Every structure is written in structure tokens, then in C-alpha cells.
Tab-separated table of C-alpha atoms in Angstrom:
chain	number	residue	atom	x	y	z
A	1	MET	CA	2.885	-47.967	-4.113
A	2	LYS	CA	4.997	-44.734	-4.072
A	3	PRO	CA	7.859	-44.957	-1.078
A	4	ALA	CA	8.106	-41.976	1.170
A	5	ARG	CA	9.775	-39.068	-0.557
A	6	ARG	CA	12.513	-37.416	2.518
A	7	GLN	CA	15.616	-35.739	2.266
A	8	GLY	CA	18.806	-38.302	1.545
A	9	ALA	CA	16.832	-41.272	2.282
A	10	THR	CA	18.280	-42.401	-2.012
A	11	ALA	CA	22.006	-41.382	-1.060
A	12	LEU	CA	21.185	-43.397	2.147
A	13	ARG	CA	19.749	-46.810	1.397
A	14	LYS	CA	22.699	-46.505	-1.453
A	15	GLN	CA	25.414	-46.475	1.115
A	16	SER	CA	24.171	-48.330	4.003
A	17	GLY	CA	21.352	-50.511	2.155
A	18	ASP	CA	22.819	-53.626	2.778
A	19	MET	CA	24.434	-52.887	6.125
A	20	PRO	CA	23.511	-55.864	8.414
A	21	GLU	CA	20.542	-54.898	10.567
A	22	CYS	CA	22.520	-56.488	13.478
A	23	CYS	CA	25.511	-53.844	12.473
A	24	LEU	CA	23.266	-50.897	13.702
A	25	GLY	CA	22.989	-49.981	17.545
A	26	PRO	CA	19.882	-48.266	19.382
A	27	TRP	CA	21.372	-44.881	18.344
A	28	GLU	CA	21.172	-45.557	14.772
A	29	THR	CA	18.083	-45.725	12.992
A	30	ARG	CA	18.056	-45.602	9.187
A	31	VAL	CA	15.773	-44.707	7.215
A	32	MET	CA	14.267	-47.144	5.155
A	33	GLU	CA	11.648	-46.789	2.083
A	34	VAL	CA	8.631	-48.264	1.707
A	35	ARG	CA	9.583	-50.665	-1.405
A	36	GLN	CA	12.385	-52.492	0.599
A	37	PHE	CA	10.527	-52.655	3.928
A	38	LEU	CA	7.205	-54.308	1.869
A	39	ARG	CA	10.511	-56.579	0.182
A	40	GLN	CA	11.568	-58.083	3.247
A	41	TYR	CA	7.992	-58.435	4.723
A	42	ALA	CA	7.644	-60.328	2.014
A	43	ASN	CA	10.578	-62.348	1.606
A	44	GLY	CA	9.928	-63.966	5.722
A	45	LYS	CA	11.154	-61.626	7.889
A	46	ARG	CA	9.031	-60.231	10.404
A	47	SER	CA	11.487	-57.924	13.052
A	48	PHE	CA	12.267	-54.447	11.672
A	49	VAL	CA	12.785	-53.117	15.503
A	50	TRP	CA	14.420	-49.637	15.120
A	51	ALA	CA	12.972	-48.916	11.726
A	52	ASP	CA	12.378	-45.317	10.065
A	53	LEU	CA	8.944	-45.409	8.609
A	54	ARG	CA	8.638	-41.776	9.180
A	55	GLN	CA	5.283	-41.072	7.089
A	56	ALA	CA	4.630	-44.416	5.267
A	57	ASN	CA	1.773	-44.758	2.988
A	58	LEU	CA	0.853	-48.264	4.211
A	59	THR	CA	-2.892	-48.059	3.679
A	60	GLY	CA	-3.979	-51.898	3.686
A	61	VAL	CA	-1.174	-53.240	3.649
A	62	ASP	CA	-0.957	-57.255	5.460
A	63	LEU	CA	1.001	-57.040	8.404
A	64	ARG	CA	0.685	-59.862	10.267
A	65	GLU	CA	3.074	-60.967	13.394
A	66	VAL	CA	4.875	-57.688	12.485
A	67	ASN	CA	7.137	-56.619	14.842
A	68	LEU	CA	8.151	-52.911	14.754
A	69	SER	CA	9.166	-52.528	18.300
A	70	ARG	CA	10.493	-49.165	18.871
A	71	ALA	CA	10.180	-48.159	14.924
A	72	ASN	CA	9.233	-44.494	13.958
A	73	LEU	CA	5.838	-44.576	12.106
A	74	THR	CA	5.589	-40.937	13.120
A	75	GLU	CA	2.374	-39.314	10.358
A	76	ALA	CA	2.759	-42.417	8.737
A	77	ASN	CA	-1.126	-44.336	6.252
A	78	LEU	CA	-1.841	-47.431	8.255
A	79	SER	CA	-5.667	-46.967	7.996
A	80	ARG	CA	-6.709	-50.115	6.605
A	81	ALA	CA	-3.690	-52.155	7.415
A	82	ASN	CA	-4.013	-55.856	8.897
A	83	LEU	CA	-1.910	-55.543	12.058
A	84	THR	CA	-2.830	-58.465	13.273
A	85	GLY	CA	-0.475	-59.401	16.102
A	86	ALA	CA	1.743	-56.915	14.960
A	87	ASN	CA	4.314	-55.548	17.987
A	88	LEU	CA	4.280	-52.212	18.570
A	89	THR	CA	5.408	-52.026	21.683
A	90	ARG	CA	7.538	-48.307	22.821
A	91	THR	CA	6.316	-47.526	19.063
A	92	ASN	CA	6.379	-43.722	18.075
A	93	LEU	CA	3.158	-43.727	16.585
A	94	THR	CA	2.917	-39.569	16.683
A	95	ARG	CA	0.386	-38.453	14.545
A	96	THR	CA	-0.502	-42.292	12.858
A	97	ASN	CA	-3.307	-42.400	10.794
A	98	LEU	CA	-4.695	-46.505	12.233
A	99	THR	CA	-8.421	-45.742	10.673
A	100	ARG	CA	-9.608	-48.944	10.396
A	101	ALA	CA	-6.800	-51.070	11.524
A	102	ASN	CA	-6.879	-54.770	12.352
A	103	LEU	CA	-5.525	-54.559	15.789
A	104	THR	CA	-6.619	-57.906	16.767
A	105	ASP	CA	-4.283	-59.041	19.200
A	106	ALA	CA	-1.651	-56.390	18.529
A	107	VAL	CA	0.527	-54.647	21.795
A	108	LEU	CA	0.924	-51.222	21.639
A	109	ARG	CA	2.475	-51.202	25.794
A	110	GLN	CA	4.587	-48.106	25.972
A	111	ALA	CA	3.944	-46.973	22.310
A	112	ASN	CA	3.312	-42.876	21.572
A	113	LEU	CA	0.329	-42.521	20.132
A	114	THR	CA	0.523	-38.314	20.820
A	115	GLY	CA	-2.588	-37.335	17.972
A	116	ALA	CA	-3.727	-40.796	16.928
A	117	LEU	CA	-6.385	-41.307	14.831
A	118	ILE	CA	-7.132	-44.826	16.531
A	119	ASP	CA	-9.773	-46.847	18.107
A	120	LEU	CA	-8.679	-47.948	21.646
A	121	GLU	CA	-12.473	-48.904	22.049
A	122	ALA	CA	-11.523	-52.145	20.327
A	123	LEU	CA	-8.396	-53.512	22.272
A	124	GLU	CA	-7.939	-54.969	25.601
A	125	PRO	CA	-6.764	-52.195	28.455
A	126	GLN	CA	-3.703	-54.589	28.539
A	127	ALA	CA	-2.630	-54.555	25.204
A	128	TYR	CA	-1.678	-50.278	25.884
A	129	VAL	CA	-0.639	-50.098	29.358
A	130	GLY	CA	1.978	-47.155	29.886
A	131	ALA	CA	0.579	-45.817	26.533
A	132	ILE	CA	0.566	-42.185	25.920
A	133	LEU	CA	-3.050	-41.759	24.432
A	134	PRO	CA	-3.517	-39.509	21.647
A	135	ASP	CA	-5.178	-36.727	23.702
A	136	GLY	CA	-1.367	-36.638	25.187
A	137	THR	CA	-1.914	-38.238	28.514
A	138	ARG	CA	-0.043	-41.663	29.933
A	139	PHE	CA	-2.419	-44.894	30.837
A	140	GLU	CA	-1.526	-46.515	33.666
A	141	LEU	CA	-3.857	-49.509	34.534
A	142	PRO	CA	-4.056	-50.005	38.245
A	143	ALA	CA	-2.392	-53.807	37.898
A	144	ILE	CA	-1.791	-53.702	41.726
A	145	ALA	CA	-5.195	-53.167	43.004
A	146	GLU	CA	-6.893	-55.117	40.574
A	147	SER	CA	-4.724	-58.216	41.406
A	148	GLU	CA	-5.470	-57.332	45.186
A	149	ALA	CA	-9.026	-57.609	44.478
A	150	ALA	CA	-9.000	-60.455	42.317
A	151	GLU	CA	-7.720	-62.520	45.263
A	152	PRO	CA	-10.357	-64.897	47.192
A	153	ALA	CA	-11.876	-63.392	50.084
A	154	PRO	CA	-10.600	-65.148	53.995
A	155	ALA	CA	-13.187	-67.408	55.257
A	156	SER	CA	-12.681	-64.768	58.287
A	157	ALA	CA	-14.571	-61.851	55.931
A	158	GLU	CA	-17.754	-64.153	55.121
A	159	PRO	CA	-21.044	-62.401	55.362
A	160	VAL	CA	-22.914	-62.562	58.468
A	161	ALA	CA	-26.476	-63.852	57.302
A	162	ALA	CA	-29.410	-61.626	58.403
A	163	VAL	CA	-32.006	-62.157	60.981
A	164	SER	CA	-35.249	-62.000	61.395
A	165	ASP	CA	-36.697	-58.803	64.006
A	166	ALA	CA	-38.087	-61.058	65.708
A	167	ALA	CA	-35.226	-63.821	66.442
A	168	SER	CA	-33.078	-60.854	67.286
A	169	HIS	CA	-35.058	-60.116	70.017
A	170	SER	CA	-35.487	-63.752	71.352
A	171	GLN	CA	-34.069	-63.666	75.469
A	172	HIS	CA	-34.083	-67.610	74.911
A	173	SER	CA	-32.441	-67.910	72.054
A	174	ASP	CA	-28.902	-69.899	71.938
A	175	THR	CA	-25.346	-67.790	72.318
A	176	SER	CA	-24.495	-68.279	68.349
A	177	GLN	CA	-27.984	-67.049	67.698
A	178	SER	CA	-27.853	-64.229	70.168
A	179	GLY	CA	-24.528	-63.024	68.979
A	180	THR	CA	-25.908	-63.454	64.782
A	181	SER	CA	-28.586	-60.650	66.492
A	182	LYS	CA	-26.917	-58.261	67.673
A	183	ALA	CA	-25.058	-58.504	64.166
A	184	ALA	CA	-28.351	-57.856	62.131
A	185	GLY	CA	-29.549	-55.982	64.513
A	186	ASP	CA	-26.491	-53.353	64.678
A	187	PRO	CA	-26.249	-51.387	61.155
A	188	LEU	CA	-22.831	-50.618	61.542
A	189	LEU	CA	-21.990	-53.671	61.935
A	190	ALA	CA	-24.534	-55.954	59.202
A	191	PRO	CA	-23.985	-55.488	55.723
A	192	ALA	CA	-26.858	-54.338	53.703
A	193	GLN	CA	-29.345	-56.678	51.992
A	194	GLY	CA	-27.734	-58.421	49.108
A	195	THR	CA	-23.800	-57.074	49.821
A	196	GLN	CA	-21.067	-59.329	50.483
A	197	TRP	CA	-17.896	-57.772	52.741
A	198	GLN	CA	-15.354	-56.856	50.761
A	199	GLN	CA	-11.092	-56.930	50.996
A	200	PRO	CA	-9.010	-53.594	52.140
A	201	PRO	CA	-8.073	-51.475	49.406
A	202	PRO	CA	-4.931	-52.219	49.239
A	203	THR	CA	-2.592	-49.548	51.243
A	204	ARG	CA	-0.147	-47.221	50.454
A	205	ARG	CA	2.717	-49.894	52.125
A	206	SER	CA	1.567	-53.198	50.113
A	207	ILE	CA	1.942	-51.083	46.983
A	208	LEU	CA	5.469	-50.425	47.927
A	209	ARG	CA	6.222	-53.501	48.917
A	210	LYS	CA	4.958	-55.575	45.787
A	211	ARG	CA	6.611	-52.155	43.662
A	212	SER	CA	9.738	-52.523	44.855
A	213	ARG	CA	9.843	-56.778	44.713
A	214	SER	CA	9.488	-55.626	41.225
A	215	LEU	CA	12.353	-53.467	40.918
A	216	PRO	CA	15.445	-54.509	38.640
A	217	TRP	CA	18.221	-54.956	41.933
A	218	PRO	CA	21.211	-55.621	40.218
A	219	ASN	CA	21.512	-53.129	37.067
A	220	LEU	CA	20.612	-50.063	40.071
A	221	ILE	CA	22.769	-51.545	42.245
A	222	LEU	CA	25.471	-51.334	39.595
A	223	PHE	CA	24.016	-48.022	38.785
A	224	GLY	CA	24.813	-46.879	42.400
A	225	LEU	CA	28.168	-48.262	42.697
A	226	GLY	CA	29.318	-46.383	39.482
A	227	TYR	CA	28.281	-43.212	40.871
A	228	GLY	CA	30.196	-44.219	43.533
A	229	GLY	CA	33.831	-45.184	42.128
A	230	LEU	CA	33.489	-41.499	40.712
A	231	GLY	CA	32.443	-39.518	43.972
A	232	LEU	CA	35.348	-41.976	45.224
A	233	PHE	CA	37.377	-40.728	42.294
A	234	LEU	CA	36.533	-37.040	42.931
A	235	TYR	CA	37.601	-37.646	46.578
A	236	LEU	CA	40.911	-38.936	46.442
A	237	HIS	CA	41.635	-36.584	43.282
A	238	GLN	CA	40.520	-32.973	45.898
A	239	ALA	CA	38.588	-32.170	43.047
A	240	ALA	CA	36.522	-29.055	43.717
A	241	TRP	CA	32.860	-29.791	44.683
A	242	ILE	CA	31.877	-27.887	41.422
A	243	GLY	CA	32.372	-31.548	40.788
A	244	TRP	CA	29.541	-33.505	42.355
A	245	PRO	CA	26.618	-31.582	40.589
A	246	LEU	CA	28.502	-31.994	37.786
A	247	VAL	CA	28.404	-35.317	38.174
A	248	TRP	CA	25.313	-36.064	39.813
A	249	ILE	CA	23.177	-34.350	36.930
A	250	THR	CA	24.265	-36.635	34.518
A	251	ALA	CA	21.841	-39.023	36.301
A	252	PHE	CA	19.344	-36.827	34.317
A	253	LEU	CA	20.441	-37.724	30.686
A	254	TRP	CA	17.894	-40.002	29.452
A	255	LEU	CA	15.668	-37.144	30.280
A	256	VAL	CA	16.357	-36.088	27.368
A	257	GLY	CA	15.173	-38.840	24.264
A	258	GLU	CA	16.330	-42.138	24.934
A	259	PRO	CA	19.360	-42.315	22.887
A	260	TYR	CA	21.044	-40.406	25.427
A	261	LEU	CA	20.906	-43.065	28.087
A	262	TRP	CA	23.911	-44.039	26.189
A	263	PHE	CA	25.815	-41.139	27.278
A	264	MET	CA	25.299	-41.347	30.607
A	265	PRO	CA	28.656	-43.050	31.731
A	266	VAL	CA	30.184	-41.147	29.276
A	267	ALA	CA	29.556	-37.779	30.668
A	268	ALA	CA	29.765	-39.054	34.054
A	269	ALA	CA	33.037	-39.924	33.655
A	270	LEU	CA	33.951	-36.441	31.604
A	271	ALA	CA	32.151	-34.765	34.711
A	272	ALA	CA	34.013	-35.988	36.818
A	273	LEU	CA	37.704	-35.501	34.435
A	274	VAL	CA	36.767	-31.805	33.254
A	275	THR	CA	36.713	-30.835	37.158
A	276	THR	CA	39.997	-32.199	38.168
A	277	GLY	CA	42.068	-31.662	34.964
A	278	LEU	CA	41.691	-32.697	31.735
A	279	SER	CA	44.926	-33.146	29.796
A	280	VAL	CA	44.762	-30.765	26.149
A	281	VAL	CA	46.245	-34.869	23.940
A	282	ALA	CA	42.324	-35.902	25.478
A	283	ILE	CA	40.795	-32.906	24.295
A	284	ALA	CA	42.760	-32.913	20.992
A	285	VAL	CA	41.479	-36.360	20.350
A	286	ALA	CA	38.302	-36.206	21.176
A	287	GLY	CA	37.624	-33.010	18.966
A	288	LEU	CA	40.040	-34.596	16.056
A	289	ALA	CA	37.702	-37.593	16.744
A	290	SER	CA	34.498	-35.912	16.761
A	291	LEU	CA	35.254	-33.715	13.220
A	292	GLY	CA	36.224	-36.889	11.789
A	293	LEU	CA	33.389	-39.102	12.456
A	294	PHE	CA	31.198	-35.853	12.140
A	295	GLY	CA	31.820	-35.376	8.244
A	296	GLY	CA	31.310	-38.873	7.794
A	297	LEU	CA	28.212	-39.399	8.620
A	298	LYS	CA	27.463	-36.654	6.569
A	299	MET	CA	28.899	-37.690	3.448
A	300	LEU	CA	25.980	-40.974	4.047
A	301	GLY	CA	23.766	-38.692	4.935
A	302	TRP	CA	22.764	-38.868	7.761
A	303	PRO	CA	20.669	-35.643	8.741
A	304	TRP	CA	22.172	-33.010	11.193
A	305	SER	CA	21.198	-33.303	14.614
A	306	ARG	CA	22.292	-37.268	14.149
A	307	ALA	CA	25.273	-37.183	12.950
A	308	LEU	CA	25.982	-34.504	16.235
A	309	ARG	CA	25.027	-36.545	18.079
A	310	ASP	CA	27.066	-39.812	17.436
A	311	ALA	CA	30.362	-37.684	16.649
A	312	ILE	CA	30.472	-36.397	20.348
A	313	TRP	CA	29.707	-39.823	21.712
A	314	VAL	CA	32.208	-40.912	19.847
A	315	GLY	CA	34.662	-37.759	21.004
A	316	GLY	CA	34.007	-38.128	24.605
A	317	ILE	CA	35.179	-42.379	24.478
A	318	GLY	CA	38.214	-40.953	22.817
A	319	ALA	CA	38.615	-38.161	25.809
A	320	VAL	CA	37.920	-40.296	28.356
A	321	LEU	CA	40.245	-43.836	26.986
A	322	VAL	CA	43.582	-41.063	27.031
A	323	ALA	CA	42.428	-39.894	30.146
A	324	ILE	CA	42.686	-42.937	32.023
A	325	ALA	CA	45.751	-44.159	30.011
A	326	SER	CA	47.341	-41.031	30.704
A	327	LEU	CA	46.746	-41.820	34.748
A	328	ALA	CA	47.458	-45.845	34.143
A	329	PHE	CA	50.779	-45.095	32.292
A	330	TYR	CA	54.101	-42.399	32.988
A	331	GLY	CA	55.746	-42.675	29.739
A	332	ARG	CA	57.945	-38.957	29.875
A	333	ASP	CA	60.816	-40.860	29.828
A	334	ALA	CA	60.305	-43.768	26.673
A	335	TYR	CA	61.983	-41.711	24.337
A	336	SER	CA	64.971	-41.349	25.976
A	337	GLY	CA	65.204	-45.399	26.271
A	338	GLY	CA	63.102	-45.581	30.076
A	339	GLY	CA	59.567	-47.833	28.641
A	340	ILE	CA	56.164	-46.773	29.940
A	341	ILE	CA	55.733	-47.789	33.767
A	342	LEU	CA	52.286	-48.236	35.631
A	343	SER	CA	51.460	-44.618	37.313
A	344	PRO	CA	51.031	-44.099	40.854
A	345	THR	CA	48.009	-43.165	39.832
A	346	LEU	CA	46.613	-45.986	38.133
A	347	PRO	CA	43.988	-46.722	41.194
A	348	LEU	CA	41.973	-43.448	39.724
A	349	ALA	CA	42.840	-44.971	36.281
A	350	LEU	CA	40.085	-47.663	37.855
A	351	LEU	CA	37.429	-46.210	39.534
A	352	ILE	CA	37.165	-43.922	36.390
A	353	LEU	CA	37.484	-47.213	34.024
A	354	LEU	CA	35.157	-49.045	36.852
A	355	GLY	CA	32.061	-46.313	37.512
A	356	SER	CA	31.639	-45.558	33.403
A	357	LEU	CA	31.584	-49.424	33.123
A	358	CYS	CA	28.912	-49.725	35.990
A	359	ILE	CA	26.651	-46.540	34.744
A	360	GLY	CA	26.689	-47.903	31.425
A	361	VAL	CA	25.230	-51.232	32.405
A	362	GLY	CA	22.920	-50.173	35.063
A	363	SER	CA	21.011	-47.502	33.300
A	364	MET	CA	20.181	-50.563	31.957
A	365	ALA	CA	17.626	-50.503	34.782
A	366	GLN	CA	16.107	-46.751	33.026
A	367	LEU	CA	14.330	-49.135	30.650
A	368	GLN	CA	13.105	-51.538	32.278
A	369	LEU	CA	11.824	-49.528	35.021
A	370	GLN	CA	10.097	-47.990	32.065
A	371	GLU	CA	8.371	-51.437	30.670
A	372	ALA	CA	6.847	-52.075	34.234
A	373	SER	CA	4.995	-49.371	33.107
A	374	TRP	CA	6.789	-46.413	35.778
A	375	VAL	CA	5.723	-42.791	35.086
A	376	ARG	CA	9.030	-40.707	34.484
A	377	SER	CA	8.988	-38.308	37.152
A	378	HIS	CA	9.067	-41.851	39.160
A	379	MET	CA	11.661	-43.096	37.573
A	380	ALA	CA	14.019	-39.507	38.107
A	381	ARG	CA	13.275	-39.973	41.140
A	382	LEU	CA	14.574	-42.962	41.682
A	383	LEU	CA	17.951	-42.570	39.607
A	384	SER	CA	18.475	-39.496	40.841
A	385	LEU	CA	18.564	-40.774	44.198
A	386	ASP	CA	20.770	-44.033	43.370
A	387	ALA	CA	22.851	-41.592	41.583
A	388	GLY	CA	23.535	-39.245	44.692
A	389	VAL	CA	23.715	-42.016	47.826
A	390	GLY	CA	26.141	-43.749	45.851
A	391	LEU	CA	28.349	-40.254	45.090
A	392	LEU	CA	28.557	-39.586	48.851
A	393	LEU	CA	29.001	-43.701	50.226
A	394	GLY	CA	31.850	-42.897	47.937
A	395	THR	CA	32.935	-39.979	49.051
A	396	LEU	CA	32.300	-41.678	52.453
A	397	VAL	CA	34.971	-44.373	52.196
A	398	GLY	CA	37.288	-41.897	49.992
A	399	TRP	CA	36.882	-39.933	53.447
A	400	LEU	CA	37.720	-42.912	55.160
A	401	LEU	CA	40.686	-44.348	53.882
A	402	ALA	CA	42.032	-40.784	54.009
A	403	HIS	CA	41.664	-40.691	57.667
């Protein structure tokens, strides 16, 4: 079986093929050759999370119980492959050939099946909840409505027994018989023959109540607190008005792509620092770090887009750290023997540091919402509202402290 040919794959395997998978972050997925993948699987390895197997030819391969969650299998050939019990959660299966593949007990939740050749009728609907179907639509299973409809009806909802016309017109029946005859004679009160009382459909309020219980509240609270800290920083530092919308816009970065979820805390901190004045030293450190890392990653055979993205991310972290240090410490007199002392702006540095950390940890709420089959538009509204409320509350706290 020939391994898939991709530009730079050989050089990348030579440079980083022996790198353990634990050292790779979610933004550092590497291209894996088919031969290497099959060799590791034959040796007993089953977890290939974040693996990059684009255009891989895996026709008829036995891959039982394999874990390819979040892997990239774009345009791969998995026809007649044995994927019994495979974990394909959130796997990119765009234009993948899954013709006659054995998908018994496989899980394809949140998978991207755009343009894929797959027989979904052989799968249970629960197996691909939240997946993007081959026609581009997202499959949503109304789990809340089904769970409520599956609940047994209360005793008071039992159908009223129908009685004959003679009993309904009898004037000497007892009280219970007269009540029953009225229900049977009135078409608005008596159910149709052979039917039973059904539980009313769930209301919008009950659906929202159940959905609110499943929200990742700890991470959402941290997310809002992080933006609240940046709002307080902007107010205390007397930033320009453009600072608030710039910081708020960073809450939408995850919409560009999942790797950009890691940019949110860095971008939010940089947006707050730029509007209050970013030092030349911080800009120089960011530029040098980005250029150095970009050159190193290109030497390892990384694609231009991924190398540039990760280089900018590391450079942004460097700029934020230098800016925090300049706010926290005062070292102008260090060369004359004065040493480095704490600056009066130390609280502002702590606001930037804690705000960035809270946003970074709280942004994991987006992954939790996606696992719970939330639609992207609903997630965008919730996270943007959380960030906006945090910014407003932080600004309000700053106003109260100033007055």
C-alpha cells in the first residue's frame, strides 16, 4: 500500500517523526504517513487524536476501536475499511470515501461529513448527533423533546372511558356516570376512539430551563470575569473609546477556526494594551520572536499558513509578557544602583495577567458547548453576551472606584 504523497511530509517525518504526541498541542498537528500510522496501529496504539491523514489511502484496512477524534481525514479513502467501534468525534471527513465501510458502533458526533460518501442509514441517529451532513446541513437530534415525550403520562392524564349513547342520555345514572357521559358526548372533551391523551409538547421556557442547567457555568463565569478585568483595566488606564469594541471583538476569534481559540486571551490582552500604549520594546520582542519561530518552523517543513499562525501566537505572548513586566516593575535606575522596584501600576499589570488567564481557561466553554450540540450561532451569541456583560461590569466597577 503506497503512503499518501504530500509536500514536505518526508522532511517533516525526519525532523519530528520521533516527537512524542504528548508534546504536540492542538495547533501543532503534523502530517502522518499512512505507513507510520498503520505500523503504530499494528503495535497496539489506538489513540490518534489530532492526527493528520489527509488524502490517505486506507482502503479495506482493519481499524477496529481506533480513536481518530479531531483527526483530519480530508479526501481520504476509507472504502471497505473496518471501523467497528471507532471514535470519529469531531473528525474532519470532508469529501472522504466511506463507501461500504463497516461503521458498526462507530461514533461520528460533531464530525464534518461535507461531501463525504457514506451511508448514514446504517447508523443510529444518536451516533452522528451534531455532525455536518454531506449536503452541508447540521444534524440536530431533538433530545429534549424526545426525553419529555418518553416520560410516562401522569395519572390524571388517563383517557376518559367512552360510554354508549344510551348511558349518556340516561337521567337516572349516578354522579360518576353522568360526569363520564358528558365527557363522552362532548367532542371537545372526549378523545377520539383508539387514541390516548398525549403530554403537551415542551414549552420554550422548559427547553431553556433544561438547557441552562447543562451550561458550563464555571468556564462561562471565568470567561466573563476575564473580560471584566480588561474592562476595569481600560477604565483605570483611561483608554480610548475604541478599546472596548476591540477587546469585545476578540470573543469571536473561535469562529475563524478551532486553533484560533488559543488566540483569544492573547488578542484580548493586546487589544487592551494597544489602545493604552504599547512600548517599542514589546513590539520588538514580538517581532523577533515571530520571525525566529517562523523561520524555524519553515525549516522543519511546516506549511506557510500554520507556521505564520503559530509564530504570531508566540510573538503575541511575548509582547503581552513584556508589557506586563513594564507595568509591574520600575527599572529605570537599575544601572545607577537603584535596582528594580515594584511600580505603582502593578495593579494594572495584575489585571492584564489575571484577565488573560481567565479568558484562556473560560474559552474552553466553547468546546463544551460544541460537545453539547450547540449551534454555532447560539454559541456566538452566548459568548459575545458573556464578554460584553463582563466588559460593562468591569467598567462599572472602575467608575465606582474612581468616584
